Coordinates of C-alpha atoms in Angstrom, one line a residue:
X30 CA 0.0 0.0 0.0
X31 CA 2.9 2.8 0.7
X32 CA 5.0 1.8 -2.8
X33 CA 1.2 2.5 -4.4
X34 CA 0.7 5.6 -2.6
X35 CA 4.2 7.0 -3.6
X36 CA 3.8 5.9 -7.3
X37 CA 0.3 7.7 -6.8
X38 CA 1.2 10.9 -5.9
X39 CA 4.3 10.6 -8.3
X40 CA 2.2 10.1 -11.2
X41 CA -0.4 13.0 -10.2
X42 CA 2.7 15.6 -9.5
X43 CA 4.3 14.7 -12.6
X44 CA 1.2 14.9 -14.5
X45 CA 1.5 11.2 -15.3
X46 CA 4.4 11.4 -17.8
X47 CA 7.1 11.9 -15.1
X48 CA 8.8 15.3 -16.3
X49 CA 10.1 17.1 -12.9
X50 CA 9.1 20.7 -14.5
X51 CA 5.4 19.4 -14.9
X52 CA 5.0 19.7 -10.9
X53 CA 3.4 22.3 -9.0
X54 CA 5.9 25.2 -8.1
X55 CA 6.4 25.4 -4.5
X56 CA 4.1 27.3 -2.6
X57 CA 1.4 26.2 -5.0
X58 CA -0.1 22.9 -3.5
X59 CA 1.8 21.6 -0.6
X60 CA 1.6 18.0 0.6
X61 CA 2.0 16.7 4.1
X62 CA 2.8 13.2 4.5
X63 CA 1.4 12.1 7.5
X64 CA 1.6 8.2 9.1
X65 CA -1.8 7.7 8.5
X66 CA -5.4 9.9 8.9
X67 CA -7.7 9.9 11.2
X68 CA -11.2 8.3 10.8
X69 CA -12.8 11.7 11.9
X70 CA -12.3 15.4 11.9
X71 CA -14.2 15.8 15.0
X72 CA -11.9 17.4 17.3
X73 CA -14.1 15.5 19.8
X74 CA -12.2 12.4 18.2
X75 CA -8.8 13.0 19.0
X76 CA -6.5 9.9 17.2
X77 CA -3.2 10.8 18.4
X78 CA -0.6 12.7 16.2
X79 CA -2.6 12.5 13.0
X80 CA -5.3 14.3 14.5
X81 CA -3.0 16.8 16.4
X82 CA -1.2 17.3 12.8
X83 CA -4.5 18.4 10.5
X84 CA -6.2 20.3 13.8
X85 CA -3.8 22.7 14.0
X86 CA -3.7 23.1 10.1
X87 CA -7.5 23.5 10.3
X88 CA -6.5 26.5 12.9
X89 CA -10.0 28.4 13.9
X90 CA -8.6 28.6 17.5
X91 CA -9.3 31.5 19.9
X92 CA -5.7 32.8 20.4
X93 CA -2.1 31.7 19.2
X94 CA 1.3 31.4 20.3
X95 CA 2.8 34.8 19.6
X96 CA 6.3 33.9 17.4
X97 CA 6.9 36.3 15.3
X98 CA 9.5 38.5 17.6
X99 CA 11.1 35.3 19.2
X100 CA 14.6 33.7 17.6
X101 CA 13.9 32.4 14.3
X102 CA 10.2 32.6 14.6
X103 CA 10.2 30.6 17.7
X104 CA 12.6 27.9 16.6
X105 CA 15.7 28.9 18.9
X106 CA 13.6 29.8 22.3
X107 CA 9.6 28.6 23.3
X108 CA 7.1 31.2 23.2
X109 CA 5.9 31.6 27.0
X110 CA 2.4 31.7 28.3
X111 CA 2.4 35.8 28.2
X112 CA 3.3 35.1 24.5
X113 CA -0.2 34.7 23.2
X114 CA -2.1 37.1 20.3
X115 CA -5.7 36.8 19.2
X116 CA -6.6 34.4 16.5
X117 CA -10.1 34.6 16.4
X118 CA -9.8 36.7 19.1
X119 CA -9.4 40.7 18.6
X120 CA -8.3 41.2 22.4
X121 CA -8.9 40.2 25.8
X122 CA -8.7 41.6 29.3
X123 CA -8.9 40.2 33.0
X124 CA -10.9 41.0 35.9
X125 CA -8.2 42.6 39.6
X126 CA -9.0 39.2 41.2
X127 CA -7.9 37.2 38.2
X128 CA -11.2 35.1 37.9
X129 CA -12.3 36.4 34.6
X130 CA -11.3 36.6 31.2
X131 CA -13.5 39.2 29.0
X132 CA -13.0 38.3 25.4
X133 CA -13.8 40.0 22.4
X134 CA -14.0 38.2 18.7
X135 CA -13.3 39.7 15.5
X136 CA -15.3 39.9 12.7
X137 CA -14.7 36.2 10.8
X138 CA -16.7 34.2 8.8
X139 CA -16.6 30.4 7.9
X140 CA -16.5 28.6 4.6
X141 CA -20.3 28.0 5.0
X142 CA -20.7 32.5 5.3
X143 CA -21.9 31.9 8.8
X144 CA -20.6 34.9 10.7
X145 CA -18.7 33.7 13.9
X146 CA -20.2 34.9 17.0
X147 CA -20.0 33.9 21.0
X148 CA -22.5 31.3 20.5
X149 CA -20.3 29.4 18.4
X150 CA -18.1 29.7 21.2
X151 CA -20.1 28.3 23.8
X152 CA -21.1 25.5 21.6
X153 CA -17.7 24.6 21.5
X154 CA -17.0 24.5 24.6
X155 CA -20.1 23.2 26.3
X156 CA -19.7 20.4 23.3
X157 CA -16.2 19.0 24.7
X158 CA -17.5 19.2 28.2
X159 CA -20.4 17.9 27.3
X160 CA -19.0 14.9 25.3
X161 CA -16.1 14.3 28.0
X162 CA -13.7 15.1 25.9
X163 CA -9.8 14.3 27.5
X164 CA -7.8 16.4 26.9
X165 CA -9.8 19.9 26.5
X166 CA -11.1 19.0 29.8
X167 CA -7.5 18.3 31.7
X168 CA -6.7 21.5 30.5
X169 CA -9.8 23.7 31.6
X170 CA -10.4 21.7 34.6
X171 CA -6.8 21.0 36.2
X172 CA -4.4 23.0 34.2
X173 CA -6.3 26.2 34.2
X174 CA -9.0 25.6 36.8
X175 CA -12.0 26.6 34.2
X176 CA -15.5 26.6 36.0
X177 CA -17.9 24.0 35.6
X178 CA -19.8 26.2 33.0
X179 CA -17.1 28.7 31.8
X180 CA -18.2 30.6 28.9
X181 CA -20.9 33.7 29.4
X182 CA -22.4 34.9 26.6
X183 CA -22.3 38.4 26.7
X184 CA -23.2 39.7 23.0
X185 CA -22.3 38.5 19.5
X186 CA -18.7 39.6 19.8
X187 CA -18.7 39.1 23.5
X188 CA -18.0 36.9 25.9
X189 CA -16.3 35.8 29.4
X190 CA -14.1 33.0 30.3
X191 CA -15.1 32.0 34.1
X192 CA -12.5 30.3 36.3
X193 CA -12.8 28.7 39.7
X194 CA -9.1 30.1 40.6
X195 CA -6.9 32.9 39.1
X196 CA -4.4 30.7 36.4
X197 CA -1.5 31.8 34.6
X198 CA -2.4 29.2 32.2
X199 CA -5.9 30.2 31.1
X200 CA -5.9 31.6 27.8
X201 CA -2.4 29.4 26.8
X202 CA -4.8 26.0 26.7
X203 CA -7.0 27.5 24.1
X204 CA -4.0 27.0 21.9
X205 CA -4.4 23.7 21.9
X206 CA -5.9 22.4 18.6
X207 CA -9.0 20.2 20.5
X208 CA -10.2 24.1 21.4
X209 CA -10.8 24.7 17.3
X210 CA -14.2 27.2 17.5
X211 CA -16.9 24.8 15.0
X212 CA -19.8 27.0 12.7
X213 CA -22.3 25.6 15.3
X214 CA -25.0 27.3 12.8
X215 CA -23.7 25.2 10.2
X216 CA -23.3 21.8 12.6
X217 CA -26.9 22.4 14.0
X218 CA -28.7 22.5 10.6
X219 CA -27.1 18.5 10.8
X220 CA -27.9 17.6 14.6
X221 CA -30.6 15.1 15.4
X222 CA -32.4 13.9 18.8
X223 CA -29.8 11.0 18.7
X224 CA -27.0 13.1 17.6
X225 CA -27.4 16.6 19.2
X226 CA -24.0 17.7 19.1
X227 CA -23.7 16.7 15.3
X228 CA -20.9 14.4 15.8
X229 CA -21.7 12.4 12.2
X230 CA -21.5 15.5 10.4
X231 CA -18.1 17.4 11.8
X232 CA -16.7 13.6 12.1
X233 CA -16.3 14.3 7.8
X234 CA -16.7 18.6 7.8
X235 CA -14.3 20.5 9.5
X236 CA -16.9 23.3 10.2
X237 CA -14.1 26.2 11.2
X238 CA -13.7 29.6 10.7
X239 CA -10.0 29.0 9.8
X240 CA -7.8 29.3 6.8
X241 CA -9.2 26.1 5.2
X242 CA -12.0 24.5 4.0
X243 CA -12.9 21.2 2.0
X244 CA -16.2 19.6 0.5
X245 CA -17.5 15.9 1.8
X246 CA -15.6 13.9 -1.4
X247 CA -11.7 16.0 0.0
X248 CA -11.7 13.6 2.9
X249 CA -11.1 9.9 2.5
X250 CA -11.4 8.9 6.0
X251 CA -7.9 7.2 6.8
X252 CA -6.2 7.9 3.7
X253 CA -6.4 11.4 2.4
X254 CA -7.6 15.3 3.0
X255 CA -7.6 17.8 0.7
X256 CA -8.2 21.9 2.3
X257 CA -8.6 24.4 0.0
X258 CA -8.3 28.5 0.9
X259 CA -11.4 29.5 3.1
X260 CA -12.9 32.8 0.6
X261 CA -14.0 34.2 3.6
X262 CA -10.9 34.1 5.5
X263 CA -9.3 37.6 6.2
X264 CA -6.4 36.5 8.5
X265 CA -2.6 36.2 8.0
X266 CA -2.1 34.6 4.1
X267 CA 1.1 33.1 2.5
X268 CA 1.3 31.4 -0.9
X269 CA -0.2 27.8 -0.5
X270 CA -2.8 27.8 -2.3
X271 CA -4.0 24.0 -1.6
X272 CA -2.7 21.7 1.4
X273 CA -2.9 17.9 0.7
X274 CA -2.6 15.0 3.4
X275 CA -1.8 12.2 2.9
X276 CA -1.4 8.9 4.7
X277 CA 1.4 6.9 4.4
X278 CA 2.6 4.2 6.9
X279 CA 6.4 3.4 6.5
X280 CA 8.6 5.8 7.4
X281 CA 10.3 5.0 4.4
X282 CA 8.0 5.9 2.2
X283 CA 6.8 9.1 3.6
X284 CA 11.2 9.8 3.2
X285 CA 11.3 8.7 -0.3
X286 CA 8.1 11.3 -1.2
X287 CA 9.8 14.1 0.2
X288 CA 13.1 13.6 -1.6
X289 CA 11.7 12.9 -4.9
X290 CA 9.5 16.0 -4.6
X291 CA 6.3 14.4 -4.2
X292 CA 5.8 15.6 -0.6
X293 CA 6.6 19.1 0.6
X294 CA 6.8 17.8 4.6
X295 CA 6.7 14.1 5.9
X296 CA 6.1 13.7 9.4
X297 CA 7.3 11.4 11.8
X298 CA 10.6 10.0 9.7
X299 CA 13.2 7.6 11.8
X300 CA 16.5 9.7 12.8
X301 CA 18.6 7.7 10.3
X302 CA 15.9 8.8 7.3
X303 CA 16.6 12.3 8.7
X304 CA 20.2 12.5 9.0
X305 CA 20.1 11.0 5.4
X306 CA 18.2 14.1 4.0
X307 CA 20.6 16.5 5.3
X308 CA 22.7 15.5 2.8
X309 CA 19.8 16.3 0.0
X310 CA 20.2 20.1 -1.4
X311 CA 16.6 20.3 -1.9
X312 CA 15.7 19.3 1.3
X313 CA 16.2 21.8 4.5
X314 CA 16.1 19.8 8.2
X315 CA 14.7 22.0 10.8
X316 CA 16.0 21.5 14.4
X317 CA 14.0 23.3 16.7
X318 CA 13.8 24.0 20.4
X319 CA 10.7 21.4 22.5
X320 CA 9.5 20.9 25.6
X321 CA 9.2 17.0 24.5
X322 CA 11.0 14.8 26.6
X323 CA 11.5 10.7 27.5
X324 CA 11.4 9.3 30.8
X325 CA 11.7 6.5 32.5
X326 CA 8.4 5.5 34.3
X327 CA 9.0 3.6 37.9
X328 CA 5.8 2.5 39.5
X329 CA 6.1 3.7 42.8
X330 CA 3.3 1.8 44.1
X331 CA 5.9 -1.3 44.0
X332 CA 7.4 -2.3 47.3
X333 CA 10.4 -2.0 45.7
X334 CA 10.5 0.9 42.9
X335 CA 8.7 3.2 45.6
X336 CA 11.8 3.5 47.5
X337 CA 12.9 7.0 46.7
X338 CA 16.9 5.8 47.3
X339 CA 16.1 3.0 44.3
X340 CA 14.7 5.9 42.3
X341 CA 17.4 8.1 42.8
X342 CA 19.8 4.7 42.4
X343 CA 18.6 4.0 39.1
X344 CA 18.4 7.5 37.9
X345 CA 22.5 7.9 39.0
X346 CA 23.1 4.5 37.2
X347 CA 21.6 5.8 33.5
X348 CA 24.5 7.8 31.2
X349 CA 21.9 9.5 29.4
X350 CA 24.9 11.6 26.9
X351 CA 25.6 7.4 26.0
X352 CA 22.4 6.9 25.1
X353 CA 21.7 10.1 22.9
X354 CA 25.3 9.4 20.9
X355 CA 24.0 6.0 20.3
X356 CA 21.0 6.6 19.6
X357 CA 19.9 9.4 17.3
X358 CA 22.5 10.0 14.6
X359 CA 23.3 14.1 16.4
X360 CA 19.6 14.7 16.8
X361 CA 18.0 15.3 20.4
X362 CA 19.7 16.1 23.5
X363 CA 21.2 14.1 26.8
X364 CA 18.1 15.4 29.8
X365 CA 20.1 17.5 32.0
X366 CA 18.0 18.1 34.8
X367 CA 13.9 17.5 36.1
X368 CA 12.8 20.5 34.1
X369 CA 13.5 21.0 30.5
X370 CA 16.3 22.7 29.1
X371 CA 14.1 24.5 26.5
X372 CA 12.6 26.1 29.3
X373 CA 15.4 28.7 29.2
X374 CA 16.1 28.2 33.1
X375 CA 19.6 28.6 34.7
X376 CA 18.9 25.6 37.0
X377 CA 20.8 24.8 39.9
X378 CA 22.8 21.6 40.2
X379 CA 20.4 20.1 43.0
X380 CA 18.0 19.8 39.8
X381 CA 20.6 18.4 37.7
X382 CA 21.1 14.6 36.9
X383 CA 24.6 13.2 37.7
X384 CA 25.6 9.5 36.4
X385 CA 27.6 8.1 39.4
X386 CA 27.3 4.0 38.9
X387 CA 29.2 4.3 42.6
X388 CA 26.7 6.4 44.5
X389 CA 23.9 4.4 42.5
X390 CA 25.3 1.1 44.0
X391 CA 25.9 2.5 47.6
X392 CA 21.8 3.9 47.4
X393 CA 20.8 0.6 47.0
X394 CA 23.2 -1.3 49.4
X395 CA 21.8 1.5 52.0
X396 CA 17.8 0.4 50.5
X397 CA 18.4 -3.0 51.5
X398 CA 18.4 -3.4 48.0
X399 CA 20.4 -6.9 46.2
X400 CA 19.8 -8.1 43.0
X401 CA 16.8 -7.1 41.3
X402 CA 15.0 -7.6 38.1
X403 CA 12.1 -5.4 36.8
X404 CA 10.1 -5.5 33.7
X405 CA 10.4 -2.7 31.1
X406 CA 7.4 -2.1 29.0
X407 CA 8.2 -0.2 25.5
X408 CA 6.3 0.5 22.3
X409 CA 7.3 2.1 18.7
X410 CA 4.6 3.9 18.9
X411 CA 5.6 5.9 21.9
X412 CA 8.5 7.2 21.9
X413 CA 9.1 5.5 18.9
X414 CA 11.2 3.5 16.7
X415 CA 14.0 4.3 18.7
X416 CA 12.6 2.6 22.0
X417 CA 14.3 -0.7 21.7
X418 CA 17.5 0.7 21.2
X419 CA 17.2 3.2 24.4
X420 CA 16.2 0.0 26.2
X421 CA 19.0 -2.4 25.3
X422 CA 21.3 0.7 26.7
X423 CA 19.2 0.8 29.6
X424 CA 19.5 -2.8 29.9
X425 CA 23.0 -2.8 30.0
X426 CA 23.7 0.1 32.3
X427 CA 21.6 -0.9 34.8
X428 CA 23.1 -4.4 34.8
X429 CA 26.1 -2.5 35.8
X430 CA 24.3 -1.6 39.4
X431 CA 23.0 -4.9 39.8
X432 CA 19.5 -4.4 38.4
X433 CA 18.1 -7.1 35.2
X434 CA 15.7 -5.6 32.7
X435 CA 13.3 -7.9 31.0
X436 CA 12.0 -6.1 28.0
X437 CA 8.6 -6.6 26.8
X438 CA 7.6 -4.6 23.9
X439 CA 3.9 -3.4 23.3
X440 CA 3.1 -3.1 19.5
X441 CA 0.9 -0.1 19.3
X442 CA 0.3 2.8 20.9
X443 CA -3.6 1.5 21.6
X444 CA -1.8 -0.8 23.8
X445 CA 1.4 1.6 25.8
X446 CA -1.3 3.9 26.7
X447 CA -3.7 1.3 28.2
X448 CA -0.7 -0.1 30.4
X449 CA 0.6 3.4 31.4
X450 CA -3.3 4.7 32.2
X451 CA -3.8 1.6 34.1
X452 CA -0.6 1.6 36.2
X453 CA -0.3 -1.7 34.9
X454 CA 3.6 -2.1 34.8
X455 CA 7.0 -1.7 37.1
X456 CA 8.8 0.0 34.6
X457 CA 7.9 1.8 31.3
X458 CA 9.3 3.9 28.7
X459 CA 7.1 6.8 27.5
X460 CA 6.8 10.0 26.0
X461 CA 6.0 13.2 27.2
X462 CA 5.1 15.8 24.8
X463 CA 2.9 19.2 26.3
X464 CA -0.1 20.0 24.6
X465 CA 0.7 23.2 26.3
X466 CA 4.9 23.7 26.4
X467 CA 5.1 25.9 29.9
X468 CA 6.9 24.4 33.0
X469 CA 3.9 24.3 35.3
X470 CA 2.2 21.9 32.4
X471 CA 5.3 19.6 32.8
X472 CA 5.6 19.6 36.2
X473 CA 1.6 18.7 37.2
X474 CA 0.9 16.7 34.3
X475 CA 2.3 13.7 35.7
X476 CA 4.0 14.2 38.5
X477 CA 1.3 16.1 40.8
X478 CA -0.5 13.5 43.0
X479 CA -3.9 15.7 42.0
X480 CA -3.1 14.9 38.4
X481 CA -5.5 12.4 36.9
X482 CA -2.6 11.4 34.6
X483 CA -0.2 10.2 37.4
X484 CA -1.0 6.7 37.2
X485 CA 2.1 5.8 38.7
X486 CA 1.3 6.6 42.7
X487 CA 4.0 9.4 43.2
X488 CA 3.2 11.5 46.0
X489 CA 5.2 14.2 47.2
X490 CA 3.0 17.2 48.8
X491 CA 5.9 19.8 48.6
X492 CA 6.2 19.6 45.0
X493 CA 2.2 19.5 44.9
X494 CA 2.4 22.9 46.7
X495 CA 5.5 24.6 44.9
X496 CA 3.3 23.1 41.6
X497 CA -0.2 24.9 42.0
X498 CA 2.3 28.2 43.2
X499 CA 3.8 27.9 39.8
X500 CA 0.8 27.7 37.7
X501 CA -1.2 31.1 39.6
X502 CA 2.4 32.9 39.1
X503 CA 3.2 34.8 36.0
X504 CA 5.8 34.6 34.5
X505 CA 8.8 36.4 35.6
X506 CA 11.6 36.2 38.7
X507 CA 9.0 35.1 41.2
X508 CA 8.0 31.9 39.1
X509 CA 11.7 31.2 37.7
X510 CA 12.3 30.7 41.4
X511 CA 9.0 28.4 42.3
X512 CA 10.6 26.2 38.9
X513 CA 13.7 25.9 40.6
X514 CA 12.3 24.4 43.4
X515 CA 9.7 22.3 42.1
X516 CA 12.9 21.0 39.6
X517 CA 15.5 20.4 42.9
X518 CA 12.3 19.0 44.8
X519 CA 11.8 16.6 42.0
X520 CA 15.8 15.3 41.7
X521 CA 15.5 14.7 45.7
X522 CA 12.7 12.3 46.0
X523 CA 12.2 11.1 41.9
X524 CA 9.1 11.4 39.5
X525 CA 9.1 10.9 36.2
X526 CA 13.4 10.0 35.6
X527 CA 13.9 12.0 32.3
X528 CA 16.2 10.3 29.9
X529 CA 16.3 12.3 26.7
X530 CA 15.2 15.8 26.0
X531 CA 13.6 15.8 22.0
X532 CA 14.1 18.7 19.5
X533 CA 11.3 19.3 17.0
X534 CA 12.8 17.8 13.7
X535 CA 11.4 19.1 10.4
X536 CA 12.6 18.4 6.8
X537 CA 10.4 20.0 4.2
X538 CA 11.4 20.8 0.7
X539 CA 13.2 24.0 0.2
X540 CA 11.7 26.8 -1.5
X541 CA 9.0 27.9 1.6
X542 CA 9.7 31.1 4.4
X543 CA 7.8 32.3 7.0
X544 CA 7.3 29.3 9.1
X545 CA 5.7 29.8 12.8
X546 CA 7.7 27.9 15.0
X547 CA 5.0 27.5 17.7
X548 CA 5.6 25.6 21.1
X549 CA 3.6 22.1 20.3
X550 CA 6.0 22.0 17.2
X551 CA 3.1 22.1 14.0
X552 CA 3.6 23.8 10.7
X553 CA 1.0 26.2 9.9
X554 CA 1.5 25.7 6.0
X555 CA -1.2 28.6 5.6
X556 CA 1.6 30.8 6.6
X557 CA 4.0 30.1 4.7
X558 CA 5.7 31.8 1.6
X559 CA 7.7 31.5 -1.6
X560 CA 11.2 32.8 -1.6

């Protein structure tokens, strides 16, 4: 199925008679070569990175990361939470006690004509509340502290965001692609007793007010969308003309489109594939600055891994600079300490990881700790194709301390996140990429005991305190500090143990500007230019 996909879109760039100059010039139709697509475009069906790929290209969102005044367009440094400029949004203000957000829309219409309008907000909203949707409602409920009902209509063009609790955090969520604002006059002309929030319809109609747009027949469910320009769309415009996704599986293949010219951008390529296309002088490989990282996962609910002086054992026993050399071909980063390098904090060595095999075996001496063997789940599918090799190091070094790893490897991703949501598992490899990229995301994600994500039974009620400090704190010298803690906190008695920090790889086909490095690492194609 990939070899017939390439030769498809091979034949239909060159026009079937395979002359190079028959293509589309660049900037014309770009096409995104994706590892698969989603079943659905509802946002309220959220199927991992293919969905996170096209949602953000669909855009329609409230507010955005503000890049255009950062290092390379956000590449070289992370926007920060006080970075944010209306999308959708013309401006916003809050109330002195820090509990409401007053909101007012610009003038926008959809595809459909519909003019957008605080209704359509509402119905947004109250629709991923209403149909439970994960991660929207982490964000509003635990990140940000939302209300139970937090949008007030005030008039068309008005409205108010209602929180519980003041939160540095509350207008960054809304970046998130899940928060896309749907033409809820258009949805509801589709909605039946059964079906009241229209899910059959958006499932194959994007129904934004975003750059794009598409009829029924542009989206082969699992295979292929086609967006055309939105007429009606006023905001920021670059050259593309027509963005094209396609699925492809194989790594491989998605490689081989890109460096034949049938795909502008492929997605998702192994770091061999990558360091490959450096080499190509029509291909440009991005590295940008992310908030992603790879940790280690101990259950601490185990009579064993629960002892913070194994923890800290294990973590002293991993040479994480090994592991990157070995590993990803000059891509990616050794983690350094508990919080993130791309965080841009000066961190003090408490927070730092040290490899000391000697300390590591004198920890577990002092834990009553002899030989030991644990279990190490892994998946390709998260982190990815690397996670074999990242465990055989793993497997090796910790040998070295006196600790066997038994690898079992999960095929799918279906199947990682089951085991890590269930606590299912002594040790596991995973990935941890923010939806939103600001420390106080990282830190209480999964390593706050109020977090429904920590699966794995950490407590520590410091860090829980110095967390929710960080995420009412703005940012600036007061919060820095509150980090700092929190990240010294968390090398003293062990969360998640961080292993690799990930940079946001890219190789698209040269001939494109203007790209909009945002924090959660997308491409915003309708941005971009030629020259």
């Amino acid at each position: 199925m990939a070899l017939a996909v390439v030769a498809a879109l091979a034949v239909a760039a060159c026009g079937g008679g395979g002359a190079a100059q028959e293509r589309p010039k660049a900037g014309t139709t770009f096409t995104y070569a994706i590892t698969g697509l989603p079943t659905s475009l509802d946002p309220a069906d959220y199927q991992g990175d293919p969905s996170r790929n096209i949602g953000f290209e669909l855009g329609s969102s409230l507010f955005r990361w503000g890049t255009e005044g950062l290092p390379k367009q956000g590449c070289d440094a992370l926007a920060k939470v006080d970075q944010i400029n209306g999308e959708l949004a013309e401006s916003y203000e809050r109330s002195a006690d820090g509990k409401v957000v007053k909101v007012k829309l610009k003038e926008a219409r959809s595809a459909a004509g519909n003019t957008l309008t605080s209704n359509d907000v509402k119905w947004t909203i109250d629709r991923l509340i209403q149909l439970k949707v994960g991660t929207p409602n982490t964000l509003m409920q635990d990140v940000a502290d939302w209300a139970a009902d937090p949008i007030k209509v005030v008039d068309d063009r008005n409205f108010e965001i209602l929180m519980d609790n003041p939160s540095a955090m509350d207008i960054a969520i809304l970046t998130w692609a899940q928060f896309r604002v749907l033409d809820s006059t258009e949805i509801k002309k589709n909605v039946t007793a059964e079906d009241p929030w229209g899910k059959a319809f958006v499932s194959r109609n994007a129904s934004t007010f975003g750059p794009w747009t598409h009829v029924t027949g542009d989206f082969v469910s699992g295979d292929r969308l086609t967006l055309t320009k939105n007429p009606n769309y006023t905001g920021e415009r670059g050259d593309v003309e027509k963005l094209v996704f396609v699925g492809v599986a194989d790594p491989a293949s998605r490689a081989q489109l890109l460096s034949t010219g049938n795909a502008s951008y492929a997605t998702g390529l192994q770091y061999e594939q990558y360091a490959q296309l450096r080499s190509n002088p029509a291909i440009d490989v991005q590295t940008c600055v992310s908030a992603d990282r790879i940790p280690l996962v101990l259950n601490a609910k185990d009579p064993v891994l629960g002892k913070n002086e194994v923890r800290k054992a294990i973590s002293l026993a991993i040479d994480r600079k090994t592991i990157v050399d070995a590993v990803y071909r000059g891509f990616n980063k050794p983690a350094d300490a508990t919080v993130s390098a791309a965080y841009g904090l000066d961190l003090p060595n408490a927070a730092k990881y040290q490899y000391n095999v000697d300390e590591a075996k004198k920890l577990l001496s002092a834990a009553g700790v002899g030989p030991l063997s644990i279990t190490l789940h892994i998946s390709p599918a998260r982190p990815g194709a690397e996670a074999e090799q990242i465990a055989i190091l793993l497997q090796s070094q910790l040998r070295q301390v006196g600790i066997e790893v038994k690898i079992q490897t999960l095929a799918s991703a279906t199947e990682i996140n089951t085991v890590f949501h269930d606590g299912n598992f002594q040790a596991l490899l995973y990935l941890e990429p923010p939806a939103v990229a600001d420390p106080y995301y990282s830190l209480f994600l999964y390593n706050s005991s109020k977090s429904k994500l920590n699966t794995f039974g950490y407590v520590d009620a410091e860090l829980d305190s110095v967390t929710a400090q960080v995420g009412r704190t703005t940012p600036g010298a007061e919060r820095d500090a509150l980090v700092k803690k929190a990240a010294e906190i968390q090398a003293n008695h062990p969360g998640f143990i961080y292993i690799v920090d990930r940079d946001f790889v890219h190789a698209v086909r040269k001939g494109l500007t203007n790209y909009q490095h945002a924090p959660n690492g997308e491409m915003f194609v309708h941005t971009l230019k030629q020259g």
